[in-house]
Amino acid sequence: MKIYLNGDLVAKEDAKISVFDHGLLYGDGVFEGIRLYSGCIFKLEEHLERLEFSAKAILLDLPLDREQLRKAVCDTCRANNLENGYVRLVVTRGPGHLGLTPDGCGPGNVIIIADDIQLYPEELYEKGLKIISVPTRRINASALPPAIKSLNYLNNILAKIEAKKVGFQEALMLNDKGEIAECTGDNVFMISKGVLFTPPLDAGSLRGITRGAVIDLAAELNLPCREQALTRYDLWTAEECFLTGTAAEVIPCVEVDHRKIGDGAPGSTTRRLIELFRKSVLTDGVNLSE
Ligand code: PXG
């Protein structure tokens, strides 16, 4: 496996960075998780734009411009002969002193890993996922804007651990008002009375690329979509529920907090959206052969 590290493609064993990197010491940095489907990098421009916005928000100067980032991602996929998989693009604050200030840090390390992806088993897409809300609340948007995809995921990791400890694969995270924010690495959607709902970004959700893709697909289906504050009650009494994320794609959710959603099987609209999503990933991105 070849890893992109600051302009070079190096063997995995040689991909090393300083222990003084503030990415390691403080989670100070940004990243993207991107999918590659049949040689097509899904929504690459959207991911690169989000990376640029995350970097800007934390006052991190990206060492590469858009064109250089695009080329680096494509070159890494090609160097690994990857047709389908997962690309992790990471930019750290860079090596500095033992202290919070980023002054004197840098240059930031640019790391790109292109690998296979560990997917949920196909069976879960047929039967649906069961999730549970957890005590750990999503960090308040005024403390850390949820739109920043930073290297600091402890909040989500704690929620994931809490769900796993009680036998669930995914956690539903609430914000400090008790509204639905998102899952640990996925956005949440529900359908009620013919309308698609998802929490607004200020409820504590990441502006998910898959979330955006699903909102566009809903428009194609003439399915009205509203971004509005949702409670657990709204979700418990919904007809359908599903999660969206780069890793999970669109996955039906059939139980929330031990309450069956609808009749406990993936809903027909969810299934239709999954079908459309799976078609769109083959065309909606940057093709490696171009
Ligand atoms: N919320 C959070 C907190 C996320 O980290 C999403 C929502 C979904 O966003 P996208 O843009 O992917 O539709 C994410 C994305 C992983 C992994 O390794 C996690 C994400 C993406 C890729 C891989 O668990 N999170």
PDB file of C-alpha atoms and ligand atoms in Angstrom:
ATOM      1  CA  MET A   1       0.000   0.000   0.000  1.00  0.00           C
ATOM      2  CA  LYS A   2       1.225   3.472  -0.939  1.00  0.00           C
ATOM      3  CA  ILE A   3       0.459   6.396   1.325  1.00  0.00           C
ATOM      4  CA  TYR A   4       0.548   9.994   0.120  1.00  0.00           C
ATOM      5  CA  LEU A   5       2.645  12.047   2.514  1.00  0.00           C
ATOM      6  CA  ASN A   6       3.407  15.665   1.668  1.00  0.00           C
ATOM      7  CA  GLY A   7       3.839  15.142  -2.050  1.00  0.00           C
ATOM      8  CA  ASP A   8       5.417  11.683  -1.976  1.00  0.00           C
ATOM      9  CA  LEU A   9       3.863   8.265  -2.348  1.00  0.00           C
ATOM     10  CA  VAL A  10       5.616   6.142   0.259  1.00  0.00           C
ATOM     11  CA  ALA A  11       5.294   2.593   1.560  1.00  0.00           C
ATOM     12  CA  LYS A  12       2.940   2.218   4.551  1.00  0.00           C
ATOM     13  CA  GLU A  13       5.918   1.415   6.790  1.00  0.00           C
ATOM     14  CA  ASP A  14       7.622   4.653   5.806  1.00  0.00           C
ATOM     15  CA  ALA A  15       4.614   6.911   6.297  1.00  0.00           C
ATOM     16  CA  LYS A  16       5.767   8.577   9.514  1.00  0.00           C
ATOM     17  CA  ILE A  17       5.222  11.985  11.043  1.00  0.00           C
ATOM     18  CA  SER A  18       6.488  13.793  14.125  1.00  0.00           C
ATOM     19  CA  VAL A  19       5.143  12.989  17.600  1.00  0.00           C
ATOM     20  CA  PHE A  20       5.119  16.787  18.063  1.00  0.00           C
ATOM     21  CA  ASP A  21       2.428  17.182  15.416  1.00  0.00           C
ATOM     22  CA  HIS A  22      -0.492  19.008  17.001  1.00  0.00           C
ATOM     23  CA  GLY A  23      -2.787  16.728  15.041  1.00  0.00           C
ATOM     24  CA  LEU A  24      -1.672  13.986  17.419  1.00  0.00           C
ATOM     25  CA  LEU A  25      -1.140  16.086  20.546  1.00  0.00           C
ATOM     26  CA  TYR A  26      -4.438  18.008  20.394  1.00  0.00           C
ATOM     27  CA  GLY A  27      -6.551  16.638  17.547  1.00  0.00           C
ATOM     28  CA  ASP A  28      -5.693  19.898  15.817  1.00  0.00           C
ATOM     29  CA  GLY A  29      -6.368  19.316  12.158  1.00  0.00           C
ATOM     30  CA  VAL A  30      -9.076  18.467   9.656  1.00  0.00           C
ATOM     31  CA  PHE A  31     -10.027  15.487   7.541  1.00  0.00           C
ATOM     32  CA  GLU A  32     -12.366  14.030   4.970  1.00  0.00           C
ATOM     33  CA  GLY A  33     -13.608  10.496   4.369  1.00  0.00           C
ATOM     34  CA  ILE A  34     -14.341   9.958   0.681  1.00  0.00           C
ATOM     35  CA  ARG A  35     -15.640   6.951  -1.289  1.00  0.00           C
ATOM     36  CA  LEU A  36     -14.466   5.566  -4.571  1.00  0.00           C
ATOM     37  CA  TYR A  37     -16.984   3.573  -6.627  1.00  0.00           C
ATOM     38  CA  SER A  38     -15.871   1.802  -9.835  1.00  0.00           C
ATOM     39  CA  GLY A  39     -13.093   4.322 -10.388  1.00  0.00           C
ATOM     40  CA  CYS A  40     -15.317   7.331  -9.660  1.00  0.00           C
ATOM     41  CA  ILE A  41     -14.498   9.484  -6.619  1.00  0.00           C
ATOM     42  CA  PHE A  42     -17.945  10.312  -5.287  1.00  0.00           C
ATOM     43  CA  LYS A  43     -18.605  14.042  -4.794  1.00  0.00           C
ATOM     44  CA  LEU A  44     -14.892  14.821  -4.666  1.00  0.00           C
ATOM     45  CA  GLU A  45     -15.392  18.570  -5.170  1.00  0.00           C
ATOM     46  CA  GLU A  46     -17.900  18.734  -2.300  1.00  0.00           C
ATOM     47  CA  HIS A  47     -15.452  16.928  -0.001  1.00  0.00           C
ATOM     48  CA  LEU A  48     -12.586  19.224  -0.991  1.00  0.00           C
ATOM     49  CA  GLU A  49     -14.740  22.291  -0.428  1.00  0.00           C
ATOM     50  CA  ARG A  50     -15.734  21.021   3.037  1.00  0.00           C
ATOM     51  CA  LEU A  51     -12.068  20.372   3.850  1.00  0.00           C
ATOM     52  CA  GLU A  52     -11.205  23.931   2.788  1.00  0.00           C
ATOM     53  CA  PHE A  53     -14.036  25.343   4.900  1.00  0.00           C
ATOM     54  CA  SER A  54     -13.042  23.223   7.935  1.00  0.00           C
ATOM     55  CA  ALA A  55      -9.432  24.421   7.560  1.00  0.00           C
ATOM     56  CA  LYS A  56     -10.512  28.038   7.203  1.00  0.00           C
ATOM     57  CA  ALA A  57     -12.702  27.778  10.283  1.00  0.00           C
ATOM     58  CA  ILE A  58      -9.779  26.576  12.419  1.00  0.00           C
ATOM     59  CA  LEU A  59      -7.332  29.065  10.820  1.00  0.00           C
ATOM     60  CA  LEU A  60      -5.260  26.333   9.245  1.00  0.00           C
ATOM     61  CA  ASP A  61      -3.576  27.208   5.947  1.00  0.00           C
ATOM     62  CA  LEU A  62      -3.874  24.233   3.621  1.00  0.00           C
ATOM     63  CA  PRO A  63      -0.500  23.557   1.987  1.00  0.00           C
ATOM     64  CA  LEU A  64      -2.272  22.591  -1.278  1.00  0.00           C
ATOM     65  CA  ASP A  65      -4.788  24.409  -3.444  1.00  0.00           C
ATOM     66  CA  ARG A  66      -7.921  22.742  -4.879  1.00  0.00           C
ATOM     67  CA  GLU A  67      -6.251  21.472  -8.029  1.00  0.00           C
ATOM     68  CA  GLN A  68      -3.282  20.060  -6.116  1.00  0.00           C
ATOM     69  CA  LEU A  69      -5.588  18.376  -3.598  1.00  0.00           C
ATOM     70  CA  ARG A  70      -7.681  16.847  -6.389  1.00  0.00           C
ATOM     71  CA  LYS A  71      -4.551  15.553  -8.135  1.00  0.00           C
ATOM     72  CA  ALA A  72      -3.088  14.171  -4.903  1.00  0.00           C
ATOM     73  CA  VAL A  73      -6.292  12.228  -4.128  1.00  0.00           C
ATOM     74  CA  CYS A  74      -6.512  10.833  -7.692  1.00  0.00           C
ATOM     75  CA  ASP A  75      -2.791   9.945  -7.785  1.00  0.00           C
ATOM     76  CA  THR A  76      -3.083   8.075  -4.462  1.00  0.00           C
ATOM     77  CA  CYS A  77      -6.035   6.015  -5.717  1.00  0.00           C
ATOM     78  CA  ARG A  78      -4.185   5.209  -8.948  1.00  0.00           C
ATOM     79  CA  ALA A  79      -0.957   4.287  -7.132  1.00  0.00           C
ATOM     80  CA  ASN A  80      -2.945   1.727  -5.126  1.00  0.00           C
ATOM     81  CA  ASN A  81      -4.882   0.419  -8.164  1.00  0.00           C
ATOM     82  CA  LEU A  82      -8.021   1.150  -6.248  1.00  0.00           C
ATOM     83  CA  GLU A  83     -11.352   0.930  -8.060  1.00  0.00           C
ATOM     84  CA  ASN A  84     -13.599   0.762  -5.016  1.00  0.00           C
ATOM     85  CA  GLY A  85     -12.702   1.866  -1.541  1.00  0.00           C
ATOM     86  CA  TYR A  86     -12.267   4.605   0.924  1.00  0.00           C
ATOM     87  CA  VAL A  87      -9.985   7.628   0.890  1.00  0.00           C
ATOM     88  CA  ARG A  88      -8.963   9.342   4.115  1.00  0.00           C
ATOM     89  CA  LEU A  89      -7.563  12.823   3.487  1.00  0.00           C
ATOM     90  CA  VAL A  90      -5.990  14.358   6.584  1.00  0.00           C
ATOM     91  CA  VAL A  91      -4.322  17.713   7.117  1.00  0.00           C
ATOM     92  CA  THR A  92      -2.724  18.301  10.494  1.00  0.00           C
ATOM     93  CA  ARG A  93      -1.578  21.550  12.106  1.00  0.00           C
ATOM     94  CA  GLY A  94       1.948  20.188  11.862  1.00  0.00           C
ATOM     95  CA  PRO A  95       4.787  19.785  14.363  1.00  0.00           C
ATOM     96  CA  GLY A  96       5.148  22.434  17.070  1.00  0.00           C
ATOM     97  CA  HIS A  97       5.883  22.945  20.763  1.00  0.00           C
ATOM     98  CA  LEU A  98       4.205  21.308  23.756  1.00  0.00           C
ATOM     99  CA  GLY A  99       1.541  23.927  24.227  1.00  0.00           C
ATOM    100  CA  LEU A 100      -1.861  24.651  22.778  1.00  0.00           C
ATOM    101  CA  THR A 101      -0.844  27.599  20.664  1.00  0.00           C
ATOM    102  CA  PRO A 102      -0.499  26.728  17.001  1.00  0.00           C
ATOM    103  CA  ASP A 103       2.080  29.519  16.636  1.00  0.00           C
ATOM    104  CA  GLY A 104       5.272  27.987  15.342  1.00  0.00           C
ATOM    105  CA  CYS A 105       3.525  24.835  14.130  1.00  0.00           C
ATOM    106  CA  GLY A 106       3.929  23.631  10.637  1.00  0.00           C
ATOM    107  CA  PRO A 107       4.035  23.009   7.904  1.00  0.00           C
ATOM    108  CA  GLY A 108       0.915  20.878   8.242  1.00  0.00           C
ATOM    109  CA  ASN A 109       1.192  17.259   7.184  1.00  0.00           C
ATOM    110  CA  VAL A 110      -0.985  16.210   4.265  1.00  0.00           C
ATOM    111  CA  ILE A 111      -1.762  12.503   4.451  1.00  0.00           C
ATOM    112  CA  ILE A 112      -3.900  10.482   2.045  1.00  0.00           C
ATOM    113  CA  ILE A 113      -4.734   6.842   2.704  1.00  0.00           C
ATOM    114  CA  ALA A 114      -6.645   4.911   0.042  1.00  0.00           C
ATOM    115  CA  ASP A 115      -7.844   1.550   1.286  1.00  0.00           C
ATOM    116  CA  ASP A 116     -10.675  -0.949   1.333  1.00  0.00           C
ATOM    117  CA  ILE A 117     -13.599  -0.020   3.462  1.00  0.00           C
ATOM    118  CA  GLN A 118     -15.141  -1.989   6.292  1.00  0.00           C
ATOM    119  CA  LEU A 119     -18.813  -1.892   5.441  1.00  0.00           C
ATOM    120  CA  TYR A 120     -21.903  -2.771   7.393  1.00  0.00           C
ATOM    121  CA  PRO A 121     -22.952  -6.262   6.213  1.00  0.00           C
ATOM    122  CA  GLU A 122     -25.394  -6.221   3.266  1.00  0.00           C
ATOM    123  CA  GLU A 123     -27.900  -8.004   5.531  1.00  0.00           C
ATOM    124  CA  LEU A 124     -28.305  -4.796   7.552  1.00  0.00           C
ATOM    125  CA  TYR A 125     -29.361  -2.911   4.419  1.00  0.00           C
ATOM    126  CA  GLU A 126     -32.093  -5.537   3.942  1.00  0.00           C
ATOM    127  CA  LYS A 127     -33.179  -5.840   7.563  1.00  0.00           C
ATOM    128  CA  GLY A 128     -32.278  -2.412   8.910  1.00  0.00           C
ATOM    129  CA  LEU A 129     -30.206  -1.144  11.805  1.00  0.00           C
ATOM    130  CA  LYS A 130     -31.280  -0.729  15.432  1.00  0.00           C
ATOM    131  CA  ILE A 131     -29.970   2.341  17.229  1.00  0.00           C
ATOM    132  CA  ILE A 132     -30.163   3.771  20.722  1.00  0.00           C
ATOM    133  CA  SER A 133     -29.863   7.280  22.137  1.00  0.00           C
ATOM    134  CA  VAL A 134     -26.950   7.689  24.539  1.00  0.00           C
ATOM    135  CA  PRO A 135     -26.217   9.963  27.518  1.00  0.00           C
ATOM    136  CA  THR A 136     -23.282  11.762  25.877  1.00  0.00           C
ATOM    137  CA  ARG A 137     -24.658  14.882  24.221  1.00  0.00           C
ATOM    138  CA  ARG A 138     -23.397  16.354  20.959  1.00  0.00           C
ATOM    139  CA  ILE A 139     -21.012  19.242  21.623  1.00  0.00           C
ATOM    140  CA  ASN A 140     -22.855  22.546  21.569  1.00  0.00           C
ATOM    141  CA  ALA A 141     -22.573  24.310  18.199  1.00  0.00           C
ATOM    142  CA  SER A 142     -21.394  27.465  19.985  1.00  0.00           C
ATOM    143  CA  ALA A 143     -18.544  25.512  21.591  1.00  0.00           C
ATOM    144  CA  LEU A 144     -17.379  23.831  18.387  1.00  0.00           C
ATOM    145  CA  PRO A 145     -19.270  24.279  15.117  1.00  0.00           C
ATOM    146  CA  PRO A 146     -20.400  20.781  14.050  1.00  0.00           C
ATOM    147  CA  ALA A 147     -19.684  21.722  10.426  1.00  0.00           C
ATOM    148  CA  ILE A 148     -15.939  21.535  11.151  1.00  0.00           C
ATOM    149  CA  LYS A 149     -14.743  18.017  10.382  1.00  0.00           C
ATOM    150  CA  SER A 150     -11.826  18.141  12.765  1.00  0.00           C
ATOM    151  CA  LEU A 151      -9.469  15.430  13.988  1.00  0.00           C
ATOM    152  CA  ASN A 152     -11.082  15.665  17.413  1.00  0.00           C
ATOM    153  CA  TYR A 153     -13.794  12.999  17.519  1.00  0.00           C
ATOM    154  CA  LEU A 154     -13.828  12.144  21.216  1.00  0.00           C
ATOM    155  CA  ASN A 155     -17.406  13.336  21.643  1.00  0.00           C
ATOM    156  CA  ASN A 156     -18.616  10.926  18.959  1.00  0.00           C
ATOM    157  CA  ILE A 157     -16.282   8.153  20.107  1.00  0.00           C
ATOM    158  CA  LEU A 158     -17.719   8.288  23.642  1.00  0.00           C
ATOM    159  CA  ALA A 159     -21.225   8.036  22.212  1.00  0.00           C
ATOM    160  CA  LYS A 160     -20.185   5.076  20.057  1.00  0.00           C
ATOM    161  CA  ILE A 161     -18.691   3.289  23.074  1.00  0.00           C
ATOM    162  CA  GLU A 162     -21.875   3.852  25.079  1.00  0.00           C
ATOM    163  CA  ALA A 163     -24.005   2.332  22.304  1.00  0.00           C
ATOM    164  CA  LYS A 164     -21.662  -0.637  21.857  1.00  0.00           C
ATOM    165  CA  LYS A 165     -21.586  -1.348  25.603  1.00  0.00           C
ATOM    166  CA  VAL A 166     -25.329  -1.906  25.518  1.00  0.00           C
ATOM    167  CA  GLY A 167     -25.264  -3.997  22.362  1.00  0.00           C
ATOM    168  CA  PHE A 168     -25.999  -1.477  19.604  1.00  0.00           C
ATOM    169  CA  GLN A 169     -23.845  -0.648  16.599  1.00  0.00           C
ATOM    170  CA  GLU A 170     -24.759   3.000  16.371  1.00  0.00           C
ATOM    171  CA  ALA A 171     -25.691   5.767  18.808  1.00  0.00           C
ATOM    172  CA  LEU A 172     -28.274   8.483  18.391  1.00  0.00           C
ATOM    173  CA  MET A 173     -26.807  11.726  19.729  1.00  0.00           C
ATOM    174  CA  LEU A 174     -28.961  14.546  21.097  1.00  0.00           C
ATOM    175  CA  ASN A 175     -27.956  18.165  21.522  1.00  0.00           C
ATOM    176  CA  ASP A 176     -28.116  19.964  24.859  1.00  0.00           C
ATOM    177  CA  LYS A 177     -31.770  20.867  24.207  1.00  0.00           C
ATOM    178  CA  GLY A 178     -32.594  17.180  23.859  1.00  0.00           C
ATOM    179  CA  GLU A 179     -33.175  17.471  20.108  1.00  0.00           C
ATOM    180  CA  ILE A 180     -31.822  14.939  17.633  1.00  0.00           C
ATOM    181  CA  ALA A 181     -28.389  15.986  16.376  1.00  0.00           C
ATOM    182  CA  GLU A 182     -26.939  13.032  14.447  1.00  0.00           C
ATOM    183  CA  CYS A 183     -25.401   9.608  14.913  1.00  0.00           C
ATOM    184  CA  THR A 184     -21.679   9.228  15.625  1.00  0.00           C
ATOM    185  CA  GLY A 185     -20.654   9.209  11.970  1.00  0.00           C
ATOM    186  CA  ASP A 186     -23.953   9.537  10.141  1.00  0.00           C
ATOM    187  CA  ASN A 187     -26.783  12.008   9.632  1.00  0.00           C
ATOM    188  CA  VAL A 188     -30.347  11.050  10.561  1.00  0.00           C
ATOM    189  CA  PHE A 189     -33.485  11.231   8.407  1.00  0.00           C
ATOM    190  CA  MET A 190     -37.099  10.263   9.056  1.00  0.00           C
ATOM    191  CA  ILE A 191     -40.255  10.139   6.980  1.00  0.00           C
ATOM    192  CA  SER A 192     -43.645  11.030   8.373  1.00  0.00           C
ATOM    193  CA  LYS A 193     -46.884  11.544   6.430  1.00  0.00           C
ATOM    194  CA  GLY A 194     -45.103  11.769   3.084  1.00  0.00           C
ATOM    195  CA  VAL A 195     -42.515  14.319   4.227  1.00  0.00           C
ATOM    196  CA  LEU A 196     -38.782  13.732   4.679  1.00  0.00           C
ATOM    197  CA  PHE A 197     -37.297  15.357   7.774  1.00  0.00           C
ATOM    198  CA  THR A 198     -33.727  15.823   8.941  1.00  0.00           C
ATOM    199  CA  PRO A 199     -32.341  17.977  11.766  1.00  0.00           C
ATOM    200  CA  PRO A 200     -31.004  21.406  10.768  1.00  0.00           C
ATOM    201  CA  LEU A 201     -27.235  21.899  10.930  1.00  0.00           C
ATOM    202  CA  ASP A 202     -27.459  24.126  14.001  1.00  0.00           C
ATOM    203  CA  ALA A 203     -28.971  21.192  15.927  1.00  0.00           C
ATOM    204  CA  GLY A 204     -25.433  19.771  15.933  1.00  0.00           C
ATOM    205  CA  SER A 205     -25.196  17.900  12.642  1.00  0.00           C
ATOM    206  CA  LEU A 206     -22.343  17.786  10.211  1.00  0.00           C
ATOM    207  CA  ARG A 207     -23.227  19.074   6.723  1.00  0.00           C
ATOM    208  CA  GLY A 208     -22.993  15.531   5.421  1.00  0.00           C
ATOM    209  CA  ILE A 209     -22.182  15.054   1.752  1.00  0.00           C
ATOM    210  CA  THR A 210     -24.435  11.978   1.688  1.00  0.00           C
ATOM    211  CA  ARG A 211     -27.114  14.024   3.481  1.00  0.00           C
ATOM    212  CA  GLY A 212     -26.905  16.592   0.662  1.00  0.00           C
ATOM    213  CA  ALA A 213     -27.058  13.860  -1.989  1.00  0.00           C
ATOM    214  CA  VAL A 214     -30.188  12.371  -0.398  1.00  0.00           C
ATOM    215  CA  ILE A 215     -31.884  15.769  -0.183  1.00  0.00           C
ATOM    216  CA  ASP A 216     -31.251  16.155  -3.950  1.00  0.00           C
ATOM    217  CA  LEU A 217     -32.585  12.643  -4.654  1.00  0.00           C
ATOM    218  CA  ALA A 218     -35.719  13.395  -2.612  1.00  0.00           C
ATOM    219  CA  ALA A 219     -36.370  16.389  -4.868  1.00  0.00           C
ATOM    220  CA  GLU A 220     -36.134  14.063  -7.885  1.00  0.00           C
ATOM    221  CA  LEU A 221     -38.802  11.869  -6.259  1.00  0.00           C
ATOM    222  CA  ASN A 222     -40.956  14.937  -5.522  1.00  0.00           C
ATOM    223  CA  LEU A 223     -40.627  14.054  -1.864  1.00  0.00           C
ATOM    224  CA  PRO A 224     -40.837  17.255   0.201  1.00  0.00           C
ATOM    225  CA  CYS A 225     -37.902  17.658   2.577  1.00  0.00           C
ATOM    226  CA  ARG A 226     -37.787  19.816   5.698  1.00  0.00           C
ATOM    227  CA  GLU A 227     -34.819  20.609   7.907  1.00  0.00           C
ATOM    228  CA  GLN A 228     -36.373  21.072  11.299  1.00  0.00           C
ATOM    229  CA  ALA A 229     -35.691  20.391  14.957  1.00  0.00           C
ATOM    230  CA  LEU A 230     -36.715  16.820  15.798  1.00  0.00           C
ATOM    231  CA  THR A 231     -37.234  15.106  19.125  1.00  0.00           C
ATOM    232  CA  ARG A 232     -36.826  11.465  20.027  1.00  0.00           C
ATOM    233  CA  TYR A 233     -40.645  11.276  20.102  1.00  0.00           C
ATOM    234  CA  ASP A 234     -40.751  12.414  16.456  1.00  0.00           C
ATOM    235  CA  LEU A 235     -38.371   9.623  15.538  1.00  0.00           C
ATOM    236  CA  TRP A 236     -40.133   6.963  17.642  1.00  0.00           C
ATOM    237  CA  THR A 237     -43.414   7.716  15.891  1.00  0.00           C
ATOM    238  CA  ALA A 238     -42.028   8.127  12.353  1.00  0.00           C
ATOM    239  CA  GLU A 239     -43.016   5.789   9.534  1.00  0.00           C
ATOM    240  CA  GLU A 240     -39.482   5.388   8.240  1.00  0.00           C
ATOM    241  CA  CYS A 241     -35.997   6.255   9.393  1.00  0.00           C
ATOM    242  CA  PHE A 242     -32.568   5.961   7.810  1.00  0.00           C
ATOM    243  CA  LEU A 243     -29.007   7.143   8.325  1.00  0.00           C
ATOM    244  CA  THR A 244     -26.636   8.623   5.759  1.00  0.00           C
ATOM    245  CA  GLY A 245     -22.849   8.779   5.698  1.00  0.00           C
ATOM    246  CA  THR A 246     -19.861   8.167   3.494  1.00  0.00           C
ATOM    247  CA  ALA A 247     -19.145   4.846   5.176  1.00  0.00           C
ATOM    248  CA  ALA A 248     -22.741   3.680   5.790  1.00  0.00           C
ATOM    249  CA  GLU A 249     -24.182   5.190   2.563  1.00  0.00           C
ATOM    250  CA  VAL A 250     -27.980   5.131   3.046  1.00  0.00           C
ATOM    251  CA  ILE A 251     -28.936   2.533   5.639  1.00  0.00           C
ATOM    252  CA  PRO A 252     -32.449   1.832   6.934  1.00  0.00           C
ATOM    253  CA  CYS A 253     -33.033   2.146  10.630  1.00  0.00           C
ATOM    254  CA  VAL A 254     -35.879   0.004  11.962  1.00  0.00           C
ATOM    255  CA  GLU A 255     -35.679   0.485  15.713  1.00  0.00           C
ATOM    256  CA  VAL A 256     -34.904   3.526  17.869  1.00  0.00           C
ATOM    257  CA  ASP A 257     -34.700   3.199  21.664  1.00  0.00           C
ATOM    258  CA  HIS A 258     -36.497  -0.180  21.498  1.00  0.00           C
ATOM    259  CA  ARG A 259     -39.401   1.370  19.554  1.00  0.00           C
ATOM    260  CA  LYS A 260     -40.106  -0.225  16.191  1.00  0.00           C
ATOM    261  CA  ILE A 261     -40.137   2.290  13.333  1.00  0.00           C
ATOM    262  CA  GLY A 262     -43.171   1.730  11.099  1.00  0.00           C
ATOM    263  CA  ASP A 263     -43.740  -2.025  10.889  1.00  0.00           C
ATOM    264  CA  GLY A 264     -40.131  -2.772  11.842  1.00  0.00           C
ATOM    265  CA  ALA A 265     -38.910  -3.338   8.287  1.00  0.00           C
ATOM    266  CA  PRO A 266     -37.116  -0.870   5.985  1.00  0.00           C
ATOM    267  CA  GLY A 267     -39.688   1.500   4.473  1.00  0.00           C
ATOM    268  CA  SER A 268     -40.521   1.630   0.769  1.00  0.00           C
ATOM    269  CA  THR A 269     -39.319   5.233   0.328  1.00  0.00           C
ATOM    270  CA  THR A 270     -36.055   4.412   2.104  1.00  0.00           C
ATOM    271  CA  ARG A 271     -35.577   1.452  -0.236  1.00  0.00           C
ATOM    272  CA  ARG A 272     -36.241   3.668  -3.268  1.00  0.00           C
ATOM    273  CA  LEU A 273     -33.709   6.245  -2.030  1.00  0.00           C
ATOM    274  CA  ILE A 274     -31.106   3.515  -1.491  1.00  0.00           C
ATOM    275  CA  GLU A 275     -31.649   2.322  -5.052  1.00  0.00           C
ATOM    276  CA  LEU A 276     -31.292   5.851  -6.482  1.00  0.00           C
ATOM    277  CA  PHE A 277     -28.279   6.569  -4.288  1.00  0.00           C
ATOM    278  CA  ARG A 278     -26.512   3.413  -5.457  1.00  0.00           C
ATOM    279  CA  LYS A 279     -27.025   4.478  -9.079  1.00  0.00           C
ATOM    280  CA  SER A 280     -25.852   8.042  -8.501  1.00  0.00           C
ATOM    281  CA  VAL A 281     -22.528   7.068  -6.905  1.00  0.00           C
ATOM    282  CA  LEU A 282     -21.323   5.621 -10.203  1.00  0.00           C
ATOM    283  CA  THR A 283     -21.633   8.902 -12.070  1.00  0.00           C
ATOM    284  CA  ASP A 284     -21.614  11.779  -9.592  1.00  0.00           C
ATOM    285  CA  GLY A 285     -17.929  12.453  -9.092  1.00  0.00           C
ATOM    286  CA  VAL A 286     -14.481  12.609 -10.602  1.00  0.00           C
ATOM    287  CA  ASN A 287     -13.530   9.666 -12.799  1.00  0.00           C
ATOM    288  CA  LEU A 288      -9.996   8.377 -12.310  1.00  0.00           C
ATOM    289  CA  SER A 289      -9.659   7.479 -15.981  1.00  0.00           C
ATOM    290  CA  GLU A 290     -10.236  11.079 -17.129  1.00  0.00           C
TER     291      GLU A 290
HETATM  292  N1  PXG B   1     -21.786  13.189  11.030  1.00  0.00           N
HETATM  293  C1  PXG B   1     -20.523  13.005  11.452  1.00  0.00           C
HETATM  294  C2  PXG B   1     -20.143  13.400  12.824  1.00  0.00           C
HETATM  295  C3  PXG B   1     -19.594  12.441  10.567  1.00  0.00           C
HETATM  296  O1  PXG B   1     -18.324  12.251  10.965  1.00  0.00           O
HETATM  297  C4  PXG B   1     -21.314  12.265   8.887  1.00  0.00           C
HETATM  298  C5  PXG B   1     -22.187  12.844   9.796  1.00  0.00           C
HETATM  299  C6  PXG B   1     -21.775  11.946   7.502  1.00  0.00           C
HETATM  300  O2  PXG B   1     -21.191  12.831   6.568  1.00  0.00           O
HETATM  301  P1  PXG B   1     -20.813  12.395   5.093  1.00  0.00           P
HETATM  302  O3  PXG B   1     -20.230  13.620   4.494  1.00  0.00           O
HETATM  303  O4  PXG B   1     -19.848  11.268   5.184  1.00  0.00           O
HETATM  304  O5  PXG B   1     -22.070  12.000   4.419  1.00  0.00           O
HETATM  305  C7  PXG B   1     -19.982  12.051   9.276  1.00  0.00           C
HETATM  306  C8  PXG B   1     -18.998  11.432   8.348  1.00  0.00           C
HETATM  307  C9  PXG B   1     -15.578   6.532   9.721  1.00  0.00           C
HETATM  308  C10 PXG B   1     -16.140   7.569   8.832  1.00  0.00           C
HETATM  309  O6  PXG B   1     -14.428   6.152   9.504  1.00  0.00           O
HETATM  310  C11 PXG B   1     -16.944   8.580   9.341  1.00  0.00           C
HETATM  311  C12 PXG B   1     -17.427   9.546   8.485  1.00  0.00           C
HETATM  312  C13 PXG B   1     -17.145   9.508   7.152  1.00  0.00           C
HETATM  313  C14 PXG B   1     -16.352   8.491   6.669  1.00  0.00           C
HETATM  314  C15 PXG B   1     -15.847   7.501   7.513  1.00  0.00           C
HETATM  315  O7  PXG B   1     -16.293   6.092  10.639  1.00  0.00           O
HETATM  316  N2  PXG B   1     -18.173  10.516   9.028  1.00  0.00           N
END
